Short mmCIF file of C-alpha atoms in Angstrom, two decimals:
data_model
loop_
_atom_site.label_atom_id
_atom_site.label_comp_id
_atom_site.label_asym_id
_atom_site.label_seq_id
_atom_site.Cartn_x
_atom_site.Cartn_y
_atom_site.Cartn_z
CA ILE A 1 -24.21 -38.19 -29.14
CA VAL A 2 -23.94 -35.11 -26.92
CA MET A 3 -26.78 -32.61 -26.99
CA THR A 4 -26.11 -29.03 -25.91
CA GLN A 5 -28.88 -26.51 -25.40
CA SER A 6 -28.62 -22.75 -25.20
CA PRO A 7 -29.36 -20.71 -23.25
CA ASP A 8 -29.65 -22.50 -19.91
CA SER A 9 -32.44 -20.12 -18.93
CA LEU A 10 -34.55 -17.55 -20.68
CA ALA A 11 -36.89 -14.80 -19.40
CA VAL A 12 -39.40 -13.51 -21.94
CA SER A 13 -42.31 -11.08 -21.65
CA LEU A 14 -45.81 -12.41 -22.15
CA GLY A 15 -46.70 -12.39 -25.84
CA GLU A 16 -43.09 -12.19 -26.94
CA ARG A 17 -41.10 -14.78 -28.85
CA ALA A 18 -38.87 -17.34 -27.16
CA ALA A 19 -36.26 -19.38 -28.98
CA ILE A 20 -34.26 -22.31 -27.62
CA ASN A 21 -31.31 -23.77 -29.48
CA CYS A 22 -30.08 -27.34 -29.48
CA LYS A 23 -26.84 -28.53 -31.01
CA SER A 24 -25.84 -32.16 -31.48
CA SER A 25 -22.28 -33.48 -31.61
CA GLN A 26 -23.07 -35.29 -34.85
CA SER A 27 -25.66 -35.01 -37.57
CA LEU A 28 -29.12 -36.29 -36.75
CA LEU A 29 -30.18 -36.34 -40.41
CA TYR A 30 -30.69 -39.82 -41.79
CA ASN A 31 -30.30 -39.40 -45.52
CA PRO A 32 -32.27 -42.45 -46.75
CA ASN A 33 -35.52 -41.00 -45.35
CA ASN A 34 -34.44 -37.35 -45.05
CA LYS A 35 -35.59 -37.20 -41.43
CA ASN A 36 -33.92 -35.51 -38.49
CA TYR A 37 -34.10 -37.70 -35.37
CA LEU A 38 -34.78 -34.86 -32.94
CA ALA A 39 -37.64 -34.23 -30.50
CA TRP A 40 -38.60 -31.49 -28.06
CA TYR A 41 -40.33 -31.85 -24.68
CA GLN A 42 -41.90 -29.51 -22.17
CA HIS A 43 -41.42 -30.43 -18.52
CA LYS A 44 -43.43 -28.69 -15.81
CA SER A 45 -42.71 -29.20 -12.14
CA GLY A 46 -44.58 -32.19 -10.70
CA GLN A 47 -45.65 -33.46 -14.10
CA PRO A 48 -44.12 -35.89 -16.60
CA PRO A 49 -42.43 -34.50 -19.70
CA LYS A 50 -44.76 -33.74 -22.58
CA LEU A 51 -43.85 -34.36 -26.20
CA LEU A 52 -44.12 -31.17 -28.28
CA ILE A 53 -42.22 -31.79 -31.51
CA TYR A 54 -40.75 -34.85 -33.23
CA TRP A 55 -38.82 -35.39 -36.46
CA ALA A 56 -37.48 -31.90 -35.69
CA SER A 57 -40.56 -30.07 -36.96
CA THR A 58 -43.69 -32.23 -36.63
CA ARG A 59 -45.99 -30.91 -33.94
CA GLU A 60 -47.58 -33.52 -31.69
CA SER A 61 -51.38 -33.67 -31.79
CA GLY A 62 -52.96 -31.15 -29.42
CA VAL A 63 -49.86 -28.97 -29.08
CA PRO A 64 -50.65 -25.28 -29.70
CA ASP A 65 -49.38 -23.93 -33.00
CA ARG A 66 -47.33 -21.26 -31.22
CA PHE A 67 -44.78 -24.04 -30.71
CA SER A 68 -42.64 -24.82 -33.75
CA GLY A 69 -39.44 -26.71 -34.44
CA SER A 70 -36.86 -26.06 -37.11
CA GLY A 71 -33.33 -26.99 -38.12
CA SER A 72 -31.47 -29.86 -39.67
CA GLY A 73 -28.25 -31.79 -39.28
CA THR A 74 -26.69 -30.60 -36.03
CA ASP A 75 -28.52 -27.34 -35.26
CA PHE A 76 -32.12 -27.11 -34.15
CA THR A 77 -34.44 -24.51 -32.65
CA LEU A 78 -37.68 -24.63 -30.68
CA THR A 79 -39.65 -21.41 -31.03
CA ILE A 80 -42.58 -20.24 -28.96
CA SER A 81 -44.06 -17.49 -31.08
CA SER A 82 -46.07 -15.73 -28.35
CA LEU A 83 -45.22 -16.80 -24.82
CA GLN A 84 -48.14 -17.60 -22.54
CA ALA A 85 -48.08 -17.96 -18.76
CA GLU A 86 -48.71 -21.70 -19.04
CA ASP A 87 -45.52 -22.11 -21.10
CA VAL A 88 -43.30 -21.63 -18.04
CA ALA A 89 -41.37 -24.90 -17.91
CA VAL A 90 -38.07 -26.57 -18.65
CA TYR A 91 -37.64 -27.59 -22.28
CA TYR A 92 -35.48 -30.48 -23.45
CA CYS A 93 -34.30 -31.62 -26.83
CA GLN A 94 -33.73 -35.34 -27.43
CA GLN A 95 -31.83 -37.17 -30.15
CA TYR A 96 -32.96 -40.65 -31.10
CA TYR A 97 -30.60 -41.20 -34.02
CA ASP A 98 -28.31 -43.43 -31.99
CA GLY A 99 -29.68 -44.50 -28.64
CA SER A 100 -31.30 -41.61 -26.86
CA THR A 101 -29.77 -38.60 -25.18
CA PHE A 102 -31.22 -35.34 -23.97
CA GLY A 103 -29.97 -31.81 -23.75
CA GLN A 104 -29.38 -30.34 -20.30
CA GLY A 105 -32.63 -28.37 -20.43
CA THR A 106 -33.60 -24.71 -20.82
CA LYS A 107 -35.71 -23.03 -18.17
CA VAL A 108 -38.25 -20.56 -19.57
CA GLU A 109 -39.68 -17.89 -17.27
CA ILE A 110 -41.81 -14.79 -17.56
CA LYS A 111 -39.97 -11.46 -17.53
CA GLN B 1 -56.74 -43.62 -23.66
CA VAL B 2 -53.50 -45.36 -22.81
CA GLN B 3 -52.11 -44.56 -19.37
CA LEU B 4 -48.89 -45.59 -17.66
CA GLN B 5 -48.39 -45.92 -13.91
CA GLU B 6 -45.08 -46.61 -12.19
CA SER B 7 -44.92 -48.42 -8.87
CA GLY B 8 -42.34 -49.91 -6.55
CA PRO B 9 -40.32 -49.26 -3.39
CA ARG B 10 -39.51 -45.61 -2.78
CA LEU B 11 -36.46 -46.40 -0.65
CA VAL B 12 -33.70 -48.83 -1.58
CA LYS B 13 -30.53 -49.55 0.36
CA PRO B 14 -27.12 -49.16 -1.28
CA SER B 15 -25.82 -52.26 -3.06
CA GLN B 16 -29.34 -53.69 -3.33
CA THR B 17 -31.55 -54.06 -6.40
CA LEU B 18 -34.01 -51.41 -7.48
CA SER B 19 -37.23 -52.92 -8.87
CA LEU B 20 -39.97 -50.91 -10.53
CA THR B 21 -43.11 -51.82 -12.45
CA CYS B 22 -44.99 -49.87 -15.09
CA THR B 23 -48.63 -50.84 -15.54
CA VAL B 24 -50.18 -50.06 -18.92
CA SER B 25 -53.93 -49.44 -18.98
CA GLY B 26 -56.39 -48.39 -21.66
CA GLY B 27 -54.48 -50.15 -24.42
CA SER B 28 -52.54 -53.26 -25.27
CA ILE B 29 -48.97 -53.70 -24.13
CA LYS B 30 -48.57 -55.96 -27.18
CA SER B 31 -49.35 -53.17 -29.64
CA GLY B 32 -45.86 -53.21 -31.13
CA TYR B 33 -44.39 -50.24 -29.31
CA PHE B 34 -41.18 -50.21 -27.34
CA TRP B 35 -41.66 -49.47 -23.63
CA ASN B 36 -38.98 -47.26 -22.13
CA TRP B 37 -37.58 -46.23 -18.79
CA VAL B 38 -36.20 -42.72 -18.33
CA ARG B 39 -34.88 -41.16 -15.14
CA GLN B 40 -34.17 -37.70 -13.86
CA HIS B 41 -31.69 -37.10 -11.06
CA PRO B 42 -32.80 -34.36 -8.64
CA GLY B 43 -32.30 -31.00 -10.27
CA LYS B 44 -30.71 -32.58 -13.35
CA GLY B 45 -31.66 -33.53 -16.87
CA LEU B 46 -33.25 -36.64 -18.37
CA GLU B 47 -31.43 -39.93 -18.91
CA TRP B 48 -32.70 -42.80 -21.03
CA ILE B 49 -32.23 -46.15 -19.29
CA GLY B 50 -33.45 -48.54 -21.97
CA ASN B 51 -36.46 -50.20 -23.54
CA ILE B 52 -38.19 -53.47 -24.28
CA HIS B 53 -40.47 -54.68 -27.07
CA PRO B 54 -43.22 -57.30 -26.70
CA SER B 55 -41.05 -59.55 -28.87
CA GLY B 56 -38.49 -59.56 -26.06
CA ASP B 57 -35.96 -57.31 -27.81
CA THR B 58 -34.21 -54.96 -25.41
CA TYR B 59 -31.93 -51.96 -25.86
CA TYR B 60 -30.05 -50.41 -22.96
CA ASN B 61 -28.07 -47.26 -22.34
CA PRO B 62 -24.45 -48.41 -22.62
CA SER B 63 -23.55 -46.58 -19.42
CA LEU B 64 -26.10 -48.63 -17.45
CA MET B 65 -26.42 -51.91 -19.30
CA SER B 66 -24.16 -53.86 -16.97
CA ARG B 67 -26.63 -53.26 -14.11
CA VAL B 68 -30.01 -53.06 -15.85
CA SER B 69 -32.54 -55.60 -17.04
CA MET B 70 -36.10 -55.21 -18.27
CA SER B 71 -38.93 -57.64 -18.69
CA LEU B 72 -42.51 -57.61 -19.84
CA ASP B 73 -45.54 -59.48 -18.45
CA THR B 74 -48.29 -59.33 -21.05
CA SER B 75 -50.81 -61.08 -18.79
CA LYS B 76 -50.54 -58.23 -16.30
CA SER B 77 -49.80 -55.47 -18.86
CA GLN B 78 -46.67 -54.63 -16.94
CA VAL B 79 -43.14 -53.63 -17.81
CA SER B 80 -40.46 -54.16 -15.18
CA LEU B 81 -37.13 -52.54 -14.52
CA LYS B 82 -34.38 -53.99 -12.35
CA MET B 83 -31.19 -52.16 -11.55
CA ASP B 84 -28.48 -53.94 -9.55
CA SER B 85 -25.91 -52.64 -7.10
CA VAL B 86 -27.50 -49.25 -6.65
CA THR B 87 -25.73 -46.31 -5.05
CA ALA B 88 -26.82 -42.84 -3.99
CA ALA B 89 -26.17 -41.76 -7.58
CA ASP B 90 -29.20 -43.80 -8.63
CA THR B 91 -31.53 -41.61 -6.57
CA ALA B 92 -33.90 -40.16 -9.17
CA ASP B 93 -37.41 -39.85 -10.53
CA TYR B 94 -38.06 -42.87 -12.70
CA TYR B 95 -40.49 -42.61 -15.61
CA CYS B 96 -42.05 -45.19 -17.85
CA ALA B 97 -42.63 -43.95 -21.41
CA ARG B 98 -43.98 -45.37 -24.66
CA GLY B 99 -42.00 -45.21 -27.87
CA GLY B 100 -43.84 -42.97 -30.30
CA GLU B 101 -43.79 -45.28 -33.32
CA SER B 102 -44.26 -48.99 -33.25
CA LYS B 103 -41.29 -51.21 -34.03
CA SER B 104 -38.84 -48.31 -33.63
CA TYR B 105 -36.37 -48.94 -30.82
CA TYR B 106 -34.70 -45.51 -30.99
CA ILE B 107 -37.59 -43.08 -31.05
CA PHE B 108 -39.27 -40.17 -29.30
CA PHE B 109 -41.60 -40.78 -26.33
CA ASP B 110 -45.24 -39.85 -26.80
CA LEU B 111 -46.77 -41.09 -23.54
CA TRP B 112 -45.31 -40.88 -20.05
CA GLY B 113 -46.25 -42.09 -16.62
CA ARG B 114 -46.26 -39.59 -13.77
CA GLY B 115 -43.02 -41.01 -12.46
CA THR B 116 -41.91 -42.30 -9.08
CA ARG B 117 -39.11 -40.99 -6.87
CA VAL B 118 -36.65 -43.63 -5.72
CA THR B 119 -34.16 -42.78 -3.01
CA VAL B 120 -31.08 -44.88 -2.39
CA SER B 121 -30.06 -44.57 1.22
CA SER B 122 -29.21 -46.73 4.20
#
């Protein structure tokens, strides 16, 4: 399954909204349990990736509520409702429906 | 809390075998989770290598499975990765990561080690 993120980079003013899109080459929705097998990670330089969202919209414990995930099937979005300085990072989506593949990453910067 | 720490040679010669170890502390390696390896080539995205369960079940990325093997030593709380016949294209940061739900072999990763850079060069 190929994961494609857009845009490749994004510059947003502090306090403004940032949205990252992720498209999969096939549906990630497993109908028997109605779950989308999609996760989002934040990766800061010199640190390991950090899980933000799983099952497309479930926020990991401790993740600020300004981070939210939405979408179903093949189209997903990670939204940061009010960008903070500490949110500067590369963000990846990951499908775990069949094996595991990641998007190419989206770099988020401050405008 | 559970912590993961990767270790192993930082420099490997071409055609040789890359060997890394992930030590799990603060929790049991036999807790039912799959233990994963993920790598990131310099300046590139993330690539899942494969995983192993305490039962011995393994799942590998099809693109790497001919060269990869994983094992688990419960007495040492360690997960090992071996990759044969390495080339410069295997130069990357290698991460150990825990599967986020027990018994699920294809799953998100909720805990990560800090990673270790391995360079393949003569």
